[in-house]
Short mmCIF file of C-alpha atoms and ligand atoms in Angstrom, two decimals:
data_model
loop_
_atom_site.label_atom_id
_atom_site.label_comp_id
_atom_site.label_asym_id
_atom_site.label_seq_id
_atom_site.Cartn_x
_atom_site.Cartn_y
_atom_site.Cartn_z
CA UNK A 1 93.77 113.89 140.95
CA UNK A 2 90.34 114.97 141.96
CA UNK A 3 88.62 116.12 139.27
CA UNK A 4 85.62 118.78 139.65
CA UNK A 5 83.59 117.08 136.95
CA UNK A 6 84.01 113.35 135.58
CA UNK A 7 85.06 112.93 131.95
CA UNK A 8 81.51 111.10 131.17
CA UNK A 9 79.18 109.65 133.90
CA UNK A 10 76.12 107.38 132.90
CA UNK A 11 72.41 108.41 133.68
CA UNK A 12 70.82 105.56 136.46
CA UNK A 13 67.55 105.39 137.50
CA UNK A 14 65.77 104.53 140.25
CA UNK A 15 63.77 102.59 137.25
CA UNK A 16 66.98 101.34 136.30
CA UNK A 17 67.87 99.99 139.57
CA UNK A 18 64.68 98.28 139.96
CA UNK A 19 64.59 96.68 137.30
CA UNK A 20 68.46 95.23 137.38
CA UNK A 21 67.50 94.06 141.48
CA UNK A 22 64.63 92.37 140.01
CA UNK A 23 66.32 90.20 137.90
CA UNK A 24 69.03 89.10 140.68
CA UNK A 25 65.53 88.01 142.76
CA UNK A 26 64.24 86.14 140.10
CA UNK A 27 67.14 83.93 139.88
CA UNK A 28 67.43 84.23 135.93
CA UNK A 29 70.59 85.67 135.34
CA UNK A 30 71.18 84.92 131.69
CA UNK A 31 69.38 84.00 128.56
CA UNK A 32 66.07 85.22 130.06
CA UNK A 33 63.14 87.47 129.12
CA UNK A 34 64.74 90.63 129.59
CA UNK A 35 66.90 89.27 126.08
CA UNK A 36 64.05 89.30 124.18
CA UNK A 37 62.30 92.41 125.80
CA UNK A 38 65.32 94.50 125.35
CA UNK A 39 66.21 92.91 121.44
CA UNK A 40 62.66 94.26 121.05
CA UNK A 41 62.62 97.43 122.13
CA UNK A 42 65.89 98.17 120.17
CA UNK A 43 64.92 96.80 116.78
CA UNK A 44 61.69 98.92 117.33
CA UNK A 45 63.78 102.06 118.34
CA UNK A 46 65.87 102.00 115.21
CA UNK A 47 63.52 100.48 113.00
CA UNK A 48 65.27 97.80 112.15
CA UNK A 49 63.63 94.16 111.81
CA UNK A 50 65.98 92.05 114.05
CA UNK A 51 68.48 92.75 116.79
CA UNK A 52 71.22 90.91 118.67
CA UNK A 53 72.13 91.74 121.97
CA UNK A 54 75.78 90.62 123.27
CA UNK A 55 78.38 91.35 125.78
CA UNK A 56 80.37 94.12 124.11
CA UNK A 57 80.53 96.08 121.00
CA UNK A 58 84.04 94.23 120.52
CA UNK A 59 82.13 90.80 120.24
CA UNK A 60 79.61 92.53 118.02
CA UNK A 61 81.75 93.89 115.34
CA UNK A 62 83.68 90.11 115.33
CA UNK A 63 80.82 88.40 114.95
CA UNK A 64 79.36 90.43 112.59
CA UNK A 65 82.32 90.06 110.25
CA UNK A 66 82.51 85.98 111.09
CA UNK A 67 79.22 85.79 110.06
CA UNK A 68 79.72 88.02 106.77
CA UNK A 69 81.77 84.71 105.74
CA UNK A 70 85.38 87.41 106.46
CA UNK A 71 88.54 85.58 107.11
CA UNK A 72 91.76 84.44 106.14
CA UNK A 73 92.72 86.25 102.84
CA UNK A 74 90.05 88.81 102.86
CA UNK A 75 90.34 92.80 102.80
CA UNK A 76 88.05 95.13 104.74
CA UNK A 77 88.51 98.74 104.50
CA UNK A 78 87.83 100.75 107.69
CA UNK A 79 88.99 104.33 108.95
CA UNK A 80 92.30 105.13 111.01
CA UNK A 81 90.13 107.57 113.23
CA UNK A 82 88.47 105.22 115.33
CA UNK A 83 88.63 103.00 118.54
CA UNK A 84 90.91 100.68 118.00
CA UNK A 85 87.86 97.74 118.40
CA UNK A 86 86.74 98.84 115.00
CA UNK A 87 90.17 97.60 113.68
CA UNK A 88 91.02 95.08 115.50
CA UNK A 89 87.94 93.28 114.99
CA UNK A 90 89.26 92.45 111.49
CA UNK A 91 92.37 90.82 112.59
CA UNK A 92 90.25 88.94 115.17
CA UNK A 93 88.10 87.67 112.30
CA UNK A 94 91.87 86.57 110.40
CA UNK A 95 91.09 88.81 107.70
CA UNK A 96 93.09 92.33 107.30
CA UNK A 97 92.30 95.67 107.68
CA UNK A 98 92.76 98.33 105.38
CA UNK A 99 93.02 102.02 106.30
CA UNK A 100 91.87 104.61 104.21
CA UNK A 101 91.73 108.21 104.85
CA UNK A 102 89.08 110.48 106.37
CA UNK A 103 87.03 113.27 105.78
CA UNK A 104 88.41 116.45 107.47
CA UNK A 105 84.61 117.53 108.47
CA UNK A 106 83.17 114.54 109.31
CA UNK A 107 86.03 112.74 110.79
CA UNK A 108 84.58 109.82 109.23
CA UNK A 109 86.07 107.42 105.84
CA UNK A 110 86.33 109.23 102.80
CA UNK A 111 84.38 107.57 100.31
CA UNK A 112 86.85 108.68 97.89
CA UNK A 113 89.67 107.47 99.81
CA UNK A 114 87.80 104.23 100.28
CA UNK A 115 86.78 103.72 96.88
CA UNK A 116 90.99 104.05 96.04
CA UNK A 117 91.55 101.14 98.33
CA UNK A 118 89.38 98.87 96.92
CA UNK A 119 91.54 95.80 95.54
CA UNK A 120 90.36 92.11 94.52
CA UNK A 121 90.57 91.10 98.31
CA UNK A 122 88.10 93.05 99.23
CA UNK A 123 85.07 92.13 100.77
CA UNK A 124 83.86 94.80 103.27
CA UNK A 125 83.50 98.07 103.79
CA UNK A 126 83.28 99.35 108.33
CA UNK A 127 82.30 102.94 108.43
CA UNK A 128 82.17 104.26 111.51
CA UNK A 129 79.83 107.12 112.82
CA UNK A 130 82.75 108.79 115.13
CA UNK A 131 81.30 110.86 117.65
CA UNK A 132 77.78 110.21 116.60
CA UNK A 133 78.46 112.21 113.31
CA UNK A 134 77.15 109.30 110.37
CA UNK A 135 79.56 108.57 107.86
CA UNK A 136 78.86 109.48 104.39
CA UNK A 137 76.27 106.20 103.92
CA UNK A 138 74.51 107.73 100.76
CA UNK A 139 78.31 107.80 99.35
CA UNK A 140 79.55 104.50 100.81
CA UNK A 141 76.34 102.76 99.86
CA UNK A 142 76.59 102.90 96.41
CA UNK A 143 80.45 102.67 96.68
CA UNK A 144 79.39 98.83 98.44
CA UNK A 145 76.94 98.17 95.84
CA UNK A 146 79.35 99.39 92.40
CA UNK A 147 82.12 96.87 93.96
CA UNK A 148 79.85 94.27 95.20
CA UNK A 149 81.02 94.74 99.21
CA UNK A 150 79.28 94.13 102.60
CA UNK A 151 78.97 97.22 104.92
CA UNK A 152 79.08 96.85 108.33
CA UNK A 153 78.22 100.35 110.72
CA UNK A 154 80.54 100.74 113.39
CA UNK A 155 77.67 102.94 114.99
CA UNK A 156 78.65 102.04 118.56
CA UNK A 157 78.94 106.39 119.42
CA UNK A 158 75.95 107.11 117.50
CA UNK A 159 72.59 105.54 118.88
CA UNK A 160 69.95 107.66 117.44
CA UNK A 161 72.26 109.76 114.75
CA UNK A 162 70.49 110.22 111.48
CA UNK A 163 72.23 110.33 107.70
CA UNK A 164 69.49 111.84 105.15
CA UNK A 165 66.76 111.28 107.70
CA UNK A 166 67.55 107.55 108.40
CA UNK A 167 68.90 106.30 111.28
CA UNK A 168 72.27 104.78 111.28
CA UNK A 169 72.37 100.94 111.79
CA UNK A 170 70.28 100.75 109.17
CA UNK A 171 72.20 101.32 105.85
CA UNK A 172 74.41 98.01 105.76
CA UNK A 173 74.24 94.74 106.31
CA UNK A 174 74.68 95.43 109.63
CA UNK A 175 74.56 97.91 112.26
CA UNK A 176 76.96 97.92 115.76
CA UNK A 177 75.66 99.98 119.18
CA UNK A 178 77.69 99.71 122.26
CA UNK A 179 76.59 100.28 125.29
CA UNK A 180 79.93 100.72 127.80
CA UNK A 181 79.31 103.54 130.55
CA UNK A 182 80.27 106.30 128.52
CA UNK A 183 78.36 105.70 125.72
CA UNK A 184 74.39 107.87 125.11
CA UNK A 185 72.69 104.44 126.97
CA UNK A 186 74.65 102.08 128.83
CA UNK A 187 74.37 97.94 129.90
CA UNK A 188 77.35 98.45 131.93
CA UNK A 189 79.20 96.50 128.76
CA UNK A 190 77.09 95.19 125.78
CA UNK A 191 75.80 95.88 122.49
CA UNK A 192 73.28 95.13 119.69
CA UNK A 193 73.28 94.31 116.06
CA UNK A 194 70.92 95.34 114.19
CA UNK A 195 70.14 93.37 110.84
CA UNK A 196 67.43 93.46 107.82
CA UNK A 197 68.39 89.58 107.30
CA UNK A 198 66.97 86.77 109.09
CA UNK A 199 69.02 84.10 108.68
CA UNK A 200 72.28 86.68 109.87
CA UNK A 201 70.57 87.19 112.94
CA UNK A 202 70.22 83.28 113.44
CA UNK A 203 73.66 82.86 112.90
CA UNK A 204 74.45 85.98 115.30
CA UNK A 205 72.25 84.51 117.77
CA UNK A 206 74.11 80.92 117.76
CA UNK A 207 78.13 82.43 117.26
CA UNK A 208 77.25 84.23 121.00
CA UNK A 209 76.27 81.31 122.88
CA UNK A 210 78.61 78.67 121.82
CA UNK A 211 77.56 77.77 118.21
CA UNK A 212 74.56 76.21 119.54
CA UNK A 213 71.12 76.13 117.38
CA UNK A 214 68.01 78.12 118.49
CA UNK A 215 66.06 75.62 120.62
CA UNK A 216 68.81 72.94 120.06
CA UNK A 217 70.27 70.77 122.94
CA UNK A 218 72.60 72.46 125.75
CA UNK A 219 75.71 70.39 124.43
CA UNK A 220 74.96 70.25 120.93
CA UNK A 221 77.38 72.63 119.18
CA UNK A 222 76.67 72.44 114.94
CA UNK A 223 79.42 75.44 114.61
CA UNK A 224 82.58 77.10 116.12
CA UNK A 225 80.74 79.62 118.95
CA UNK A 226 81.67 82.06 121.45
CA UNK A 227 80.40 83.11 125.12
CA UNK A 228 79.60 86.25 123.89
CA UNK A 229 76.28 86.53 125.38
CA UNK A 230 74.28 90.18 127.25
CA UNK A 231 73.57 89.24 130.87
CA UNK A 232 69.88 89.41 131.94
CA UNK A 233 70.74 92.16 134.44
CA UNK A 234 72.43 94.44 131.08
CA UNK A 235 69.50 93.23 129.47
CA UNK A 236 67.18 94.42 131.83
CA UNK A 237 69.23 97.99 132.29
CA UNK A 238 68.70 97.93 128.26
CA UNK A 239 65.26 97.93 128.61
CA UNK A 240 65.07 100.89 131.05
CA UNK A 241 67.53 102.74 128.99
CA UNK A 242 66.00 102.51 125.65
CA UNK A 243 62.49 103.30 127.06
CA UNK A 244 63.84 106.99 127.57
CA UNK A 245 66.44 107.19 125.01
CA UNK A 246 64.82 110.34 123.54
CA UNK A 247 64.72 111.92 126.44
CA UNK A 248 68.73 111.38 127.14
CA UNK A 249 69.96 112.33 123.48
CA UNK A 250 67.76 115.73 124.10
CA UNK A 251 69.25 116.26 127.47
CA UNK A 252 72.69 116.04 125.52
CA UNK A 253 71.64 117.86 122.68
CA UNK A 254 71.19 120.45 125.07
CA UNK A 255 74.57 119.77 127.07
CA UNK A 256 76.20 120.17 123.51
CA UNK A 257 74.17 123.73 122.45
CA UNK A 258 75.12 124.96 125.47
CA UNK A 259 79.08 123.98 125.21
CA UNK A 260 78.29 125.61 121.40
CA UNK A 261 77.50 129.00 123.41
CA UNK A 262 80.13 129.01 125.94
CA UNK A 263 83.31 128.18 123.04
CA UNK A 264 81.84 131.32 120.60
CA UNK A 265 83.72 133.58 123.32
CA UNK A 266 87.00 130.62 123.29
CA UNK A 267 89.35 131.82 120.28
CA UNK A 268 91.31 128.51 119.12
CA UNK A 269 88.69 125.83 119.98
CA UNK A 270 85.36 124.66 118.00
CA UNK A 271 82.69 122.05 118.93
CA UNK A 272 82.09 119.28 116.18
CA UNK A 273 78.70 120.21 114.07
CA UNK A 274 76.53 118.78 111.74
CA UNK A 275 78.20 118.47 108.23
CA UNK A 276 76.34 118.15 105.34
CA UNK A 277 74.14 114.72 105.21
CA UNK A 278 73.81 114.51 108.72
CA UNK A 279 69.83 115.36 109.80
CA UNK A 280 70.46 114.07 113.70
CA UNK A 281 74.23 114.13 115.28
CA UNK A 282 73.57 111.91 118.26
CA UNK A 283 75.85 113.74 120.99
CA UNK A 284 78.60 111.10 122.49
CA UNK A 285 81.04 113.03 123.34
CA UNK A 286 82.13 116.75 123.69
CA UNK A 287 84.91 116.90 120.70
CA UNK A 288 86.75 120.11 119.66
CA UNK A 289 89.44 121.02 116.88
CA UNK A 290 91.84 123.11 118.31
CA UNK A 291 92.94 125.79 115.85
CA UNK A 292 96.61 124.81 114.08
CA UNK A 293 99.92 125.90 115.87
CA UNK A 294 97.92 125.05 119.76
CA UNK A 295 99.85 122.24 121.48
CA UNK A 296 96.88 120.02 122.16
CA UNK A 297 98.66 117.68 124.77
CA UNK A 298 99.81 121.20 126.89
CA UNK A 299 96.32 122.21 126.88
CA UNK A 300 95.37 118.80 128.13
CA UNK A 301 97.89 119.01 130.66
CA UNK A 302 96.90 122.84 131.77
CA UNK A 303 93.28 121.48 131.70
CA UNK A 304 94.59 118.36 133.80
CA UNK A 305 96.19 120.93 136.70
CA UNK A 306 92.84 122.95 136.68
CA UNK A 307 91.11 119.93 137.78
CA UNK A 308 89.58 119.58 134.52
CA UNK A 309 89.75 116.23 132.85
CA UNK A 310 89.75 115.47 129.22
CA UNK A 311 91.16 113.16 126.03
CA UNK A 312 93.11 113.19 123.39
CA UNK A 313 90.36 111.08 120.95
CA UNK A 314 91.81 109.66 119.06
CA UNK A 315 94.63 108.53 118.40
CA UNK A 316 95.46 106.96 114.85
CA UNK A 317 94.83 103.75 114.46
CA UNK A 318 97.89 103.02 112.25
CA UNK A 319 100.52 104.44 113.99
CA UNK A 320 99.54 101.96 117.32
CA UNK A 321 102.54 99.01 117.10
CA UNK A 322 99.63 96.40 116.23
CA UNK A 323 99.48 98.25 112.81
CA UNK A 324 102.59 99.50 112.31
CA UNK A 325 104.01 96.08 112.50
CA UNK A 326 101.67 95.71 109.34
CA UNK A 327 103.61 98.27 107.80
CA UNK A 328 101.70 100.92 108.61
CA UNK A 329 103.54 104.82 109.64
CA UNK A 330 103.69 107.70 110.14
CA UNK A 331 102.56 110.31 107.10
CA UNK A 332 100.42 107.22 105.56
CA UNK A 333 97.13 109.31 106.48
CA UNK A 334 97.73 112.63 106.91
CA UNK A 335 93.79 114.13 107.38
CA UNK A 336 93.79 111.40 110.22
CA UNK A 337 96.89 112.78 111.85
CA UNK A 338 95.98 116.33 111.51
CA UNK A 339 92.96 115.85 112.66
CA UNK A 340 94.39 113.16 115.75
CA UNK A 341 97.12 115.77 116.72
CA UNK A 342 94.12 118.87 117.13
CA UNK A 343 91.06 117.07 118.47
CA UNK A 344 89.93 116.60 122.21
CA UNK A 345 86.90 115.88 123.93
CA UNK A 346 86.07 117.47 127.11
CA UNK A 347 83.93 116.15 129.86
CA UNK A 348 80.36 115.85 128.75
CA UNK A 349 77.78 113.78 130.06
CA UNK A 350 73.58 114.11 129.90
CA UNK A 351 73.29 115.73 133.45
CA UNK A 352 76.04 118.00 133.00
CA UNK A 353 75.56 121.55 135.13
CA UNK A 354 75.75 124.54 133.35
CA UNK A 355 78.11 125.69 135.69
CA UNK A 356 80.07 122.81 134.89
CA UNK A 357 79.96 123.41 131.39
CA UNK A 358 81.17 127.46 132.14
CA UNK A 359 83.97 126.02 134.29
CA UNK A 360 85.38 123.85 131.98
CA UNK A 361 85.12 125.98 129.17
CA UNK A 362 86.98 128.61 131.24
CA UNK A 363 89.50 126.38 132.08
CA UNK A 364 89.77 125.73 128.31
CA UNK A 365 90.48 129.42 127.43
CA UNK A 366 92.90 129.82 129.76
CA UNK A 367 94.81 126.78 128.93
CA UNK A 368 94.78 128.03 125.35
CA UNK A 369 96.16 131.71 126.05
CA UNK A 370 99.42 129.49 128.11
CA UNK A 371 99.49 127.16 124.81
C1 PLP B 401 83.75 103.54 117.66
C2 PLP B 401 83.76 102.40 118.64
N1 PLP B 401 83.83 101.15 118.17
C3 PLP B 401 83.83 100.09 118.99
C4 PLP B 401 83.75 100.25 120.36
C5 PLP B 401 83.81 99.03 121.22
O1 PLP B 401 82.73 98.88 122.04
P1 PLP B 401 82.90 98.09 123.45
O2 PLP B 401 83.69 98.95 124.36
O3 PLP B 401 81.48 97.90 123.88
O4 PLP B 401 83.58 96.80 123.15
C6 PLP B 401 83.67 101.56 120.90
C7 PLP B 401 83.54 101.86 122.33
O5 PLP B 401 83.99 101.46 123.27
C8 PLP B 401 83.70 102.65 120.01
O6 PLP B 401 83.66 103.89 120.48
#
């Protein structure tokens, strides 16, 4: 199927391009300046004092909980309403994940449902900032400091998103930005961690290239590493990227106001918006709640044969067999699969016509008169 608009498409440069051809001709492919420019720039973006650059935000989220000190025997509590990296990442660390419910306006963990979860094992707390919506920090905050916990931000769909007039990636210990192709800035894959603490981002910085020491010997390996290092042509992409990263969330922002104005005439379908807390939604993605009794997968079908792509995000966490073989099922979360069964997110991108925008959301009103 030929689709008359892609589901997300990311914004290159002739800057960009540049830049990337420029490192191929210098012959410095990895572990070169562009690292360190683009670590830089990002820490200075989100005002945080150190960042890590890797290769995905899968790697990021792992090595962030390997260098908490998670493992074997230890609890995190995360949110079923999530890509499943922001799970999975806790069994990769040998620790275990535990679910707990979500907010039905945010879409993010319930702090209240979190705080219920909370057991002797556990030793973290992974928000995520779905859709560039920030989780309830102010709540989960004091949640992590009452029980003594680590927060890490899954804020990999929320570069730039603000809770209480502070950016995201900046609450917990540490803060998780991916940059795949669909995301608000892209590396092509990659990601950053952002961290207050010095000697976390030394660790971060050894765990992606092999365990080795900062300035240590090429074959001297003091700890259990990965490859998990940002190529110097992502890094150098990064560095184009984050130089106009205002001017791409406002060129969303406005993508997203004007998907607002087209759905007001759509009975049966609303945008995601602000809640409470939230002083900057960073705009990932183009997510609606379809109003109860619509048959979200026939209106992604009907959307599908009008040449109008589009996704059922997401799908609960629990109920894929990796979880349910930890017991997990269905009924075990049921804001999460209420919300799962009635959200979509249509195609949305930051150069996306207005036309585009009025044929889609045509598309979507017819498919929900047929539903
Ligand atoms: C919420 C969330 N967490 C984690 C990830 C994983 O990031 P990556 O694809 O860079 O590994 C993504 C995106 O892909 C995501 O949307």
């Amino acid at each position: 199927m030929t689709y008359r608009t892609p589901m997300s498409a990311p914004e290159i440069s002739e800057e960009d391009i540049g830049l990337v051809v420029e490192v191929l001709r210098s012959g410095t492919l990895s572990l070169g300046p562009y690292l360190d420019r683009f670590e830089s720039a990002f820490a200075g973006y989100i005002g945080a004092r150190y960042a890590v650059a890797v290769s995905s935000g899968t790697a990021a989220l792992h090595l962030c909980l390997l260098a908490s000190g998670i493992g074997p025997g230890d609890e995190v509590i995360t949110s079923p309403f999530s890509f499943v990296s922001s799970a999975n990442c806790i069994l990769h660390a040998g620790a275990a994940p535990v679910f707990a419910d979500i907010d039905e306006d945010s879409l993010n963990l319930d702090p209240v449902r979190a705080a219920e979860a909370v057991t002797d094992k556990t030793r973290a707390i992974l928000p995520i900032h779905v859709f560039g919506q920030p989780a309830d920090m102010t709540a989960i905050m004091a949640l992590a400091a009452d029980r003594g916990l680590t927060v890490i931000e899954d804020a990999c769909e929320a570069i730039g998103a603000e809770h209480r007039g502070v950016k995201v990636g900046r609450f917990g210990k540490a803060g998780v930005f991916s940059f795949y192709a669909n995301k608000q800035m892209t590396t092509g894959e990659g990601a950053v961690i952002t961290t207050e603490d010095a000697a976390f981002a030394t660790l971060l910085r050894s765990l992606r290239n092999q365990g080795r020491d900062e300035g240590g010997a090429w074959l001297s390996h003091p700890r259990l590493g990965y490859n998990y290092r940002m190529t110097e042509m992502s890094a150098a992409l990064g560095v184009s990227q984050i130089s106009r990263i205002e001017a791409i969330l406002a060129r969303r922002a406005a993508v997203a106001k004007r998907y607002r104005e087209e759905l007001a005439g759509v009975e049966g379908a609303a945008l995601i918006s602000p809640v409470e807390g939230t002083t900057r939604l960073s705009w990932f993605a183009a997510a609606i709640r379809l109003a109860d009794g619509i048959h979200r997968d026939r209106v992604i079908a009907a959307l599908d044969a009008a040449g109008v792509p589009s996704r059922a995000y997401f799908s609960p966490l629990h109920l894929e067999p990796v979880y349910r073989a930890r017991g997990y099922g269905p009924g075990d979360f049921p804001v999460t699969e209420r919300v799962a069964a009635s959200t979509l997110a249509l195609p949305f991108h930051s150069n996306m016509a207005d036309s585009d925008i009025a044929l889609v959301c045509e598309a979507l009103a017819r498919a929900l008169r047929r539903s």
